[in-house]
């Protein structure tokens, strides 16, 4: 396969992060409470102080040459009490979004990236009760009223399967349940919440592209014997929600991190038997071909434009990141050459940040964070990505 790849002229290069992982002092959400209960390796605390330092982040993305910046809005800041919206927070986000625009970047906005306001959890128990779909719609309505004109691409929710599995089956995320019935209800309510928002947005601003992001895993059976079963797992994990919102999304938003080669044995229902030739600091296998496979699969199934809204790795020493980006983009370029409509690539993440239960140890940033001074320092891979963006491709 040739390693010289040119991307389409309007290809959207970007970076991504989320509110709770970078803003700092998000004291009014369920993750903050979860951290105080000692359920995470670190507490988010000041995080990257991006609430105050967002201009530095935007500057870094602008210098990188990005055409797009993905961020999320913090529901607990916008609506700190039920139906009580904070004009201060809304004004803040307006400034943030205007600043991104001023720098020539498109605003890709996620409405919900996992953290819920405390009042909502206390009074309505979060996703497990149907009321949340209406509260979510209400929040969406407010965002549209106040900030709608400052949003270029709208993601209602980030990777619903992840908080569902971890919040309702493994108990690693809030609300810390292991209850398939609640899982089922929460899932239904997430789907409903998205559908309601989609309709609302389309009524108000039909031209605004709307979708969700999916943690799109590349599943493979270890042997042909397991093909059928692995297909079932894949259909469930990657597609069961996407299928339900098939007619309520304008694009497929892919977050690609994982390859899972699955085998089965009698002692355990299934196990992952990746070769793991190269792994990130979190032990996640680096498997660039997977990005091609999932893009191909998404295109075949949904025939909608595709955005890669997250792709990256934990790599504190920046040993693999440049090569990781190069290899993933070579595979992505191949998909584009084959006619798959991929409209953009967003690297996760611009800066190191609060990695949920894992705290601050995993370093996903193109820029290194010094949390004692809050200084952001570009790693070599930042300059590598900059080169790619400048050339709109990989020349060598
Ligand atoms: C999430 C991010 C997270 C990243 C790396 C994605 O699934 O959207 O919030 O930091 O993975 O684990």
Short mmCIF file of C-alpha atoms and ligand atoms in Angstrom, two decimals:
data_model
loop_
_atom_site.label_atom_id
_atom_site.label_comp_id
_atom_site.label_asym_id
_atom_site.label_seq_id
_atom_site.Cartn_x
_atom_site.Cartn_y
_atom_site.Cartn_z
CA UNK A 1 0.00 0.00 0.00
CA UNK A 2 1.40 3.41 -0.96
CA UNK A 3 2.19 5.66 1.96
CA UNK A 4 1.63 8.86 -0.04
CA UNK A 5 -1.85 9.97 0.74
CA UNK A 6 -3.69 13.15 -0.19
CA UNK A 7 -6.97 14.01 1.46
CA UNK A 8 -9.91 15.76 -0.22
CA UNK A 9 -9.53 19.54 -0.37
CA UNK A 10 -12.38 20.21 2.09
CA UNK A 11 -11.31 17.53 4.58
CA UNK A 12 -11.87 18.68 8.17
CA UNK A 13 -8.81 18.26 10.39
CA UNK A 14 -9.42 18.73 14.06
CA UNK A 15 -8.83 17.97 17.70
CA UNK A 16 -11.27 17.01 20.44
CA UNK A 17 -11.84 17.20 24.17
CA UNK A 18 -14.75 17.30 26.62
CA UNK A 19 -15.93 19.63 29.35
CA UNK A 20 -15.47 17.56 32.47
CA UNK A 21 -12.08 16.32 31.35
CA UNK A 22 -10.55 19.76 30.88
CA UNK A 23 -12.58 22.60 32.38
CA UNK A 24 -11.89 22.07 36.06
CA UNK A 25 -14.10 22.65 39.10
CA UNK A 26 -17.20 21.04 37.67
CA UNK A 27 -18.49 20.62 41.16
CA UNK A 28 -22.14 20.25 40.24
CA UNK A 29 -22.08 16.97 38.38
CA UNK A 30 -22.25 13.26 39.18
CA UNK A 31 -18.65 12.62 38.15
CA UNK A 32 -17.42 15.13 40.71
CA UNK A 33 -19.39 13.25 43.38
CA UNK A 34 -18.08 9.95 42.09
CA UNK A 35 -14.53 11.27 42.45
CA UNK A 36 -15.15 12.46 46.02
CA UNK A 37 -16.29 8.93 46.86
CA UNK A 38 -12.84 7.69 45.84
CA UNK A 39 -14.04 5.83 42.75
CA UNK A 40 -11.37 7.31 40.48
CA UNK A 41 -7.56 7.29 40.64
CA UNK A 42 -7.47 11.08 40.94
CA UNK A 43 -10.02 13.80 41.41
CA UNK A 44 -10.60 16.10 38.45
CA UNK A 45 -10.14 19.22 40.61
CA UNK A 46 -8.82 22.03 38.44
CA UNK A 47 -8.31 19.59 35.53
CA UNK A 48 -6.61 21.65 32.78
CA UNK A 49 -8.35 24.85 33.87
CA UNK A 50 -9.66 25.18 30.33
CA UNK A 51 -12.68 27.04 31.70
CA UNK A 52 -10.26 29.95 32.07
CA UNK A 53 -7.58 29.00 29.58
CA UNK A 54 -9.70 28.07 26.57
CA UNK A 55 -8.00 30.69 24.44
CA UNK A 56 -4.66 28.96 24.91
CA UNK A 57 -6.26 25.72 23.74
CA UNK A 58 -7.81 27.41 20.73
CA UNK A 59 -4.49 29.03 19.90
CA UNK A 60 -2.78 25.63 19.96
CA UNK A 61 -5.43 24.16 17.66
CA UNK A 62 -5.22 27.16 15.35
CA UNK A 63 -1.43 26.90 15.16
CA UNK A 64 -1.86 23.24 14.38
CA UNK A 65 -3.83 24.33 11.33
CA UNK A 66 -7.12 22.76 12.45
CA UNK A 67 -10.32 23.47 10.58
CA UNK A 68 -12.44 22.04 13.38
CA UNK A 69 -12.49 22.02 17.17
CA UNK A 70 -14.61 19.51 19.08
CA UNK A 71 -15.68 20.35 22.62
CA UNK A 72 -18.64 19.59 24.86
CA UNK A 73 -20.99 21.74 26.88
CA UNK A 74 -21.32 21.04 30.58
CA UNK A 75 -24.99 20.52 31.38
CA UNK A 76 -24.39 21.06 35.10
CA UNK A 77 -22.99 24.53 34.40
CA UNK A 78 -25.69 25.56 31.94
CA UNK A 79 -28.52 24.26 34.13
CA UNK A 80 -27.15 24.15 37.68
CA UNK A 81 -30.67 23.73 39.09
CA UNK A 82 -33.72 22.33 37.39
CA UNK A 83 -35.10 24.80 34.79
CA UNK A 84 -32.77 27.39 36.20
CA UNK A 85 -30.33 28.29 33.48
CA UNK A 86 -27.14 30.15 34.20
CA UNK A 87 -26.74 33.20 32.02
CA UNK A 88 -23.12 33.38 33.16
CA UNK A 89 -22.34 29.90 31.85
CA UNK A 90 -24.21 30.54 28.62
CA UNK A 91 -22.32 33.79 28.09
CA UNK A 92 -19.08 31.95 28.75
CA UNK A 93 -19.81 29.28 26.16
CA UNK A 94 -20.84 31.94 23.66
CA UNK A 95 -17.43 33.55 24.10
CA UNK A 96 -15.74 30.18 23.74
CA UNK A 97 -17.61 29.35 20.55
CA UNK A 98 -17.08 32.82 19.09
CA UNK A 99 -13.39 32.57 19.81
CA UNK A 100 -13.13 29.29 17.91
CA UNK A 101 -14.95 30.83 14.95
CA UNK A 102 -12.75 33.89 14.99
CA UNK A 103 -9.80 31.59 14.53
CA UNK A 104 -11.33 30.06 11.43
CA UNK A 105 -12.37 26.74 12.96
CA UNK A 106 -15.72 24.97 12.83
CA UNK A 107 -17.43 24.37 16.16
CA UNK A 108 -18.25 20.71 16.73
CA UNK A 109 -20.33 20.67 19.87
CA UNK A 110 -21.28 17.67 22.00
CA UNK A 111 -24.31 18.30 24.15
CA UNK A 112 -23.59 15.49 26.58
CA UNK A 113 -20.21 13.90 27.24
CA UNK A 114 -21.07 11.72 30.26
CA UNK A 115 -21.44 14.10 33.21
CA UNK A 116 -24.94 14.78 34.56
CA UNK A 117 -26.09 17.61 36.85
CA UNK A 118 -26.44 16.50 40.46
CA UNK A 119 -30.04 17.75 40.76
CA UNK A 120 -31.01 15.49 37.89
CA UNK A 121 -29.44 12.46 39.47
CA UNK A 122 -30.90 13.19 42.91
CA UNK A 123 -34.41 13.95 41.77
CA UNK A 124 -34.77 11.75 38.68
CA UNK A 125 -32.05 9.07 39.12
CA UNK A 126 -30.32 9.95 35.86
CA UNK A 127 -30.84 7.96 32.67
CA UNK A 128 -32.91 5.19 34.14
CA UNK A 129 -36.10 7.23 34.32
CA UNK A 130 -38.02 8.40 31.29
CA UNK A 131 -38.24 12.00 32.50
CA UNK A 132 -34.63 12.50 31.51
CA UNK A 133 -35.49 12.40 27.82
CA UNK A 134 -37.73 15.44 28.30
CA UNK A 135 -35.20 17.21 30.51
CA UNK A 136 -32.52 16.55 27.91
CA UNK A 137 -34.76 17.96 25.20
CA UNK A 138 -35.36 21.01 27.33
CA UNK A 139 -31.62 21.49 27.81
CA UNK A 140 -31.12 21.07 24.07
CA UNK A 141 -33.82 23.66 23.39
CA UNK A 142 -32.08 26.17 25.63
CA UNK A 143 -28.74 25.54 23.95
CA UNK A 144 -30.36 26.05 20.56
CA UNK A 145 -32.02 29.27 21.68
CA UNK A 146 -28.89 30.72 23.19
CA UNK A 147 -26.01 29.18 21.29
CA UNK A 148 -27.50 27.51 18.23
CA UNK A 149 -26.07 30.04 15.79
CA UNK A 150 -22.58 29.34 17.14
CA UNK A 151 -22.64 25.60 16.40
CA UNK A 152 -21.53 24.08 13.10
CA UNK A 153 -21.87 20.36 13.82
CA UNK A 154 -24.05 19.01 16.60
CA UNK A 155 -23.37 15.78 18.51
CA UNK A 156 -26.17 15.06 20.96
CA UNK A 157 -24.28 12.43 22.96
CA UNK A 158 -20.90 10.80 23.16
CA UNK A 159 -20.60 7.01 22.92
CA UNK A 160 -23.79 6.03 24.78
CA UNK A 161 -22.63 2.40 25.08
CA UNK A 162 -19.72 3.37 27.31
CA UNK A 163 -21.64 5.05 30.15
CA UNK A 164 -24.36 2.41 29.76
CA UNK A 165 -22.01 -0.52 30.20
CA UNK A 166 -19.91 1.11 32.86
CA UNK A 167 -22.75 2.82 34.69
CA UNK A 168 -25.27 -0.02 34.71
CA UNK A 169 -23.36 -3.29 34.28
CA UNK A 170 -19.78 -3.02 35.55
CA UNK A 171 -20.46 -0.24 38.08
CA UNK A 172 -17.23 1.60 37.17
CA UNK A 173 -18.98 4.85 36.24
CA UNK A 174 -21.79 6.64 38.03
CA UNK A 175 -24.43 5.64 38.98
CA UNK A 176 -22.44 2.49 39.79
CA UNK A 177 -25.13 -0.12 39.20
CA UNK A 178 -25.02 -3.71 38.10
CA UNK A 179 -28.54 -4.07 36.94
CA UNK A 180 -29.54 -5.20 33.44
CA UNK A 181 -33.09 -3.91 33.87
CA UNK A 182 -31.90 -0.40 34.65
CA UNK A 183 -29.38 -0.71 31.83
CA UNK A 184 -32.23 -1.48 29.49
CA UNK A 185 -34.29 1.47 30.67
CA UNK A 186 -31.35 3.88 30.53
CA UNK A 187 -30.57 2.76 27.00
CA UNK A 188 -34.15 3.30 25.90
CA UNK A 189 -34.16 6.77 27.40
CA UNK A 190 -30.90 7.74 25.73
CA UNK A 191 -32.31 6.74 22.37
CA UNK A 192 -35.49 8.67 23.03
CA UNK A 193 -33.53 11.72 24.19
CA UNK A 194 -31.48 11.74 21.00
CA UNK A 195 -34.53 11.29 18.81
CA UNK A 196 -36.33 14.18 20.48
CA UNK A 197 -33.34 16.46 20.08
CA UNK A 198 -32.87 15.49 16.47
CA UNK A 199 -36.44 16.43 15.66
CA UNK A 200 -36.16 19.65 17.57
CA UNK A 201 -32.94 20.71 15.87
CA UNK A 202 -34.18 19.82 12.43
CA UNK A 203 -37.31 21.89 12.96
CA UNK A 204 -35.26 24.87 13.99
CA UNK A 205 -32.18 24.60 11.83
CA UNK A 206 -32.60 21.97 9.20
CA UNK A 207 -29.16 22.56 7.69
CA UNK A 208 -27.26 21.86 10.94
CA UNK A 209 -25.72 18.35 10.79
CA UNK A 210 -26.75 16.25 13.82
CA UNK A 211 -25.64 12.86 15.06
CA UNK A 212 -24.01 10.98 17.93
CA UNK A 213 -20.56 9.47 18.32
CA UNK A 214 -20.09 5.74 18.68
CA UNK A 215 -17.17 3.87 20.17
CA UNK A 216 -16.81 1.78 17.05
CA UNK A 217 -14.83 -1.36 17.85
CA UNK A 218 -13.29 -3.47 15.11
CA UNK A 219 -14.32 -7.00 16.11
CA UNK A 220 -12.77 -10.10 14.61
CA UNK A 221 -13.33 -13.76 15.43
CA UNK A 222 -10.22 -15.69 16.43
CA UNK A 223 -11.36 -18.54 14.25
CA UNK A 224 -14.05 -19.06 11.67
CA UNK A 225 -16.02 -21.09 14.23
CA UNK A 226 -16.85 -17.99 16.17
CA UNK A 227 -17.76 -15.80 13.26
CA UNK A 228 -21.47 -15.95 13.86
CA UNK A 229 -21.21 -15.22 17.56
CA UNK A 230 -18.76 -12.36 17.09
CA UNK A 231 -21.08 -10.85 14.49
CA UNK A 232 -23.81 -10.89 17.13
CA UNK A 233 -21.55 -9.10 19.61
CA UNK A 234 -20.55 -6.57 16.98
CA UNK A 235 -24.16 -5.94 16.00
CA UNK A 236 -25.04 -5.35 19.58
CA UNK A 237 -22.09 -3.21 20.62
CA UNK A 238 -21.55 -1.07 17.54
CA UNK A 239 -24.97 -1.02 15.97
CA UNK A 240 -27.88 -1.61 18.28
CA UNK A 241 -28.20 2.10 19.08
CA UNK A 242 -27.15 3.34 15.64
CA UNK A 243 -29.84 1.16 14.07
CA UNK A 244 -32.48 2.72 16.29
CA UNK A 245 -31.49 6.23 15.23
CA UNK A 246 -30.78 5.34 11.62
CA UNK A 247 -33.24 7.98 10.41
CA UNK A 248 -32.25 10.53 13.00
CA UNK A 249 -28.64 11.16 12.14
CA UNK A 250 -27.05 13.12 9.33
CA UNK A 251 -23.61 11.54 9.71
CA UNK A 252 -21.96 8.62 11.45
CA UNK A 253 -19.59 9.85 14.15
CA UNK A 254 -16.88 7.27 14.78
CA UNK A 255 -14.57 7.15 17.77
CA UNK A 256 -11.99 4.50 16.95
CA UNK A 257 -9.65 3.10 19.58
CA UNK A 258 -10.12 -0.66 19.73
CA UNK A 259 -9.59 -3.85 17.89
CA UNK A 260 -10.97 -6.94 19.60
CA UNK A 261 -10.11 -10.38 18.33
CA UNK A 262 -12.48 -12.61 20.15
CA UNK A 263 -12.15 -16.26 21.03
CA UNK A 264 -14.19 -18.51 23.29
CA UNK A 265 -13.39 -21.20 25.77
CA UNK A 266 -15.42 -23.17 28.23
CA UNK A 267 -13.89 -21.50 31.28
CA UNK A 268 -14.95 -17.99 30.25
CA UNK A 269 -17.76 -16.92 27.98
CA UNK A 270 -15.36 -15.11 25.67
CA UNK A 271 -11.94 -13.57 25.77
CA UNK A 272 -9.97 -11.04 23.79
CA UNK A 273 -6.89 -12.54 22.20
CA UNK A 274 -5.29 -9.64 20.37
CA UNK A 275 -1.70 -10.12 19.33
CA UNK A 276 -0.75 -6.96 21.22
CA UNK A 277 2.47 -6.45 19.27
CA UNK A 278 2.30 -2.78 20.18
CA UNK A 279 0.23 -1.35 22.99
CA UNK A 280 -0.37 2.11 24.43
CA UNK A 281 0.38 3.10 28.03
CA UNK A 282 -3.06 1.74 28.89
CA UNK A 283 -2.26 -1.61 27.27
CA UNK A 284 -4.61 -0.96 24.36
CA UNK A 285 -3.44 -2.66 21.19
CA UNK A 286 -2.41 -0.30 18.40
CA UNK A 287 -4.24 -1.56 15.34
CA UNK A 288 -4.42 1.05 12.57
CA UNK A 289 -6.17 -1.15 10.03
CA UNK A 290 -9.21 -1.12 12.27
CA UNK A 291 -10.02 2.47 11.38
CA UNK A 292 -10.36 1.43 7.74
CA UNK A 293 -12.49 -1.58 8.63
CA UNK A 294 -14.93 0.36 10.79
CA UNK A 295 -15.23 3.19 8.25
CA UNK A 296 -15.95 0.64 5.52
CA UNK A 297 -18.52 -1.07 7.70
CA UNK A 298 -20.24 2.20 8.64
CA UNK A 299 -20.42 3.28 5.02
CA UNK A 300 -21.85 -0.05 3.89
CA UNK A 301 -24.49 -0.06 6.59
CA UNK A 302 -25.58 3.56 6.80
CA UNK A 303 -24.51 5.31 3.59
CA UNK A 304 -24.05 8.54 5.50
CA UNK A 305 -21.02 10.85 5.61
CA UNK A 306 -18.54 9.73 8.23
CA UNK A 307 -16.51 11.76 10.67
CA UNK A 308 -13.77 10.29 12.81
CA UNK A 309 -14.46 12.33 15.92
CA UNK A 310 -11.92 10.58 18.16
CA UNK A 311 -8.78 8.57 17.62
CA UNK A 312 -5.68 8.62 19.75
CA UNK A 313 -3.67 6.84 22.41
CA UNK A 314 -2.21 7.19 25.87
CA UNK A 315 1.50 7.73 25.27
CA UNK A 316 3.24 9.87 27.85
CA UNK A 317 6.66 9.64 26.22
CA UNK A 318 5.21 10.27 22.76
CA UNK A 319 6.99 7.15 21.54
CA UNK A 320 4.30 5.96 19.17
CA UNK A 321 1.95 8.87 18.57
CA UNK A 322 3.38 10.22 15.30
CA UNK A 323 3.55 6.77 13.77
CA UNK A 324 0.12 6.01 15.17
CA UNK A 325 -1.31 9.07 13.42
CA UNK A 326 0.52 8.28 10.21
CA UNK A 327 -0.63 4.67 10.07
CA UNK A 328 -4.22 5.43 10.94
CA UNK A 329 -4.35 8.15 8.31
CA UNK A 330 -2.84 5.90 5.66
CA UNK A 331 -5.66 3.43 6.28
CA UNK A 332 -8.20 6.23 6.34
CA UNK A 333 -6.83 7.56 3.06
CA UNK A 334 -7.25 4.11 1.55
CA UNK A 335 -10.90 4.11 2.60
CA UNK A 336 -11.38 7.52 0.99
CA UNK A 337 -9.71 6.31 -2.22
CA UNK A 338 -12.19 3.46 -2.29
CA UNK A 339 -15.03 5.95 -2.35
CA UNK A 340 -16.03 6.01 1.31
CA UNK A 341 -17.23 9.47 2.21
CA UNK A 342 -15.09 10.43 5.20
CA UNK A 343 -15.34 14.13 5.91
CA UNK A 344 -12.98 14.69 8.81
CA UNK A 345 -10.52 13.38 11.37
CA UNK A 346 -10.32 14.68 14.94
CA UNK A 347 -7.46 13.63 17.14
CA UNK A 348 -8.12 12.80 20.78
CA UNK A 349 -6.79 14.84 22.36
CA UNK A 350 -5.32 18.31 22.02
CA UNK A 351 -3.98 18.24 25.58
CA UNK A 352 -3.55 15.62 28.32
CA UNK A 353 -6.63 15.60 30.50
CA UNK A 354 -8.69 13.88 33.16
CA UNK A 355 -9.16 10.33 31.91
CA UNK A 356 -12.24 9.43 33.99
CA UNK A 357 -11.63 6.50 36.39
CA UNK A 358 -7.94 6.45 35.38
CA UNK A 359 -7.33 10.01 36.54
CA UNK A 360 -4.47 12.05 35.13
CA UNK A 361 -1.96 9.29 34.47
CA UNK A 362 -2.89 8.38 30.89
CA UNK A 363 -1.58 11.07 28.56
CA UNK A 364 -3.63 11.36 25.39
CA UNK A 365 -2.44 14.85 24.48
CA UNK A 366 -0.68 16.15 21.43
CA UNK A 367 0.39 18.64 24.08
CA UNK A 368 1.73 17.68 27.46
CA UNK A 369 0.10 19.24 30.51
CA UNK A 370 2.14 20.45 33.43
CA UNK A 371 -0.63 20.45 36.02
CA UNK A 372 1.38 22.46 38.54
CA UNK A 373 1.74 25.45 36.21
CA UNK A 374 -1.10 24.62 33.78
CA UNK A 375 1.39 25.07 30.95
CA UNK A 376 0.65 23.23 27.73
CA UNK A 377 3.68 22.00 25.85
CA UNK A 378 3.43 20.59 22.33
CA UNK A 379 4.95 17.12 21.99
CA UNK A 380 6.85 16.14 18.81
CA UNK A 381 3.67 14.46 17.50
CA UNK A 382 1.92 17.85 17.59
CA UNK A 383 4.38 19.10 14.98
CA UNK A 384 4.00 15.90 13.02
CA UNK A 385 0.22 16.33 12.88
CA UNK A 386 0.74 19.98 11.95
CA UNK A 387 2.80 18.89 8.95
CA UNK A 388 0.08 16.51 7.84
CA UNK A 389 -2.56 19.20 8.08
CA UNK A 390 -0.37 21.65 6.19
CA UNK A 391 0.17 19.18 3.37
CA UNK A 392 -3.40 17.93 3.58
CA UNK A 393 -1.92 14.48 3.57
CA UNK A 394 1.12 12.35 4.07
CA UNK A 395 3.91 12.98 1.64
CA UNK A 396 6.55 10.63 2.92
C1 LIG B 1 -14.08 9.11 25.35
C2 LIG B 1 -13.12 10.11 25.97
C3 LIG B 1 -11.91 9.38 26.54
C4 LIG B 1 -11.24 8.63 25.43
C5 LIG B 1 -9.97 7.90 25.83
C6 LIG B 1 -13.41 8.03 24.55
O1 LIG B 1 -14.11 6.85 24.63
O2 LIG B 1 -15.04 9.78 24.59
O3 LIG B 1 -13.80 10.86 26.92
O4 LIG B 1 -11.02 10.24 27.16
O5 LIG B 1 -12.13 7.66 24.95
O6 LIG B 1 -10.27 6.87 26.70
#
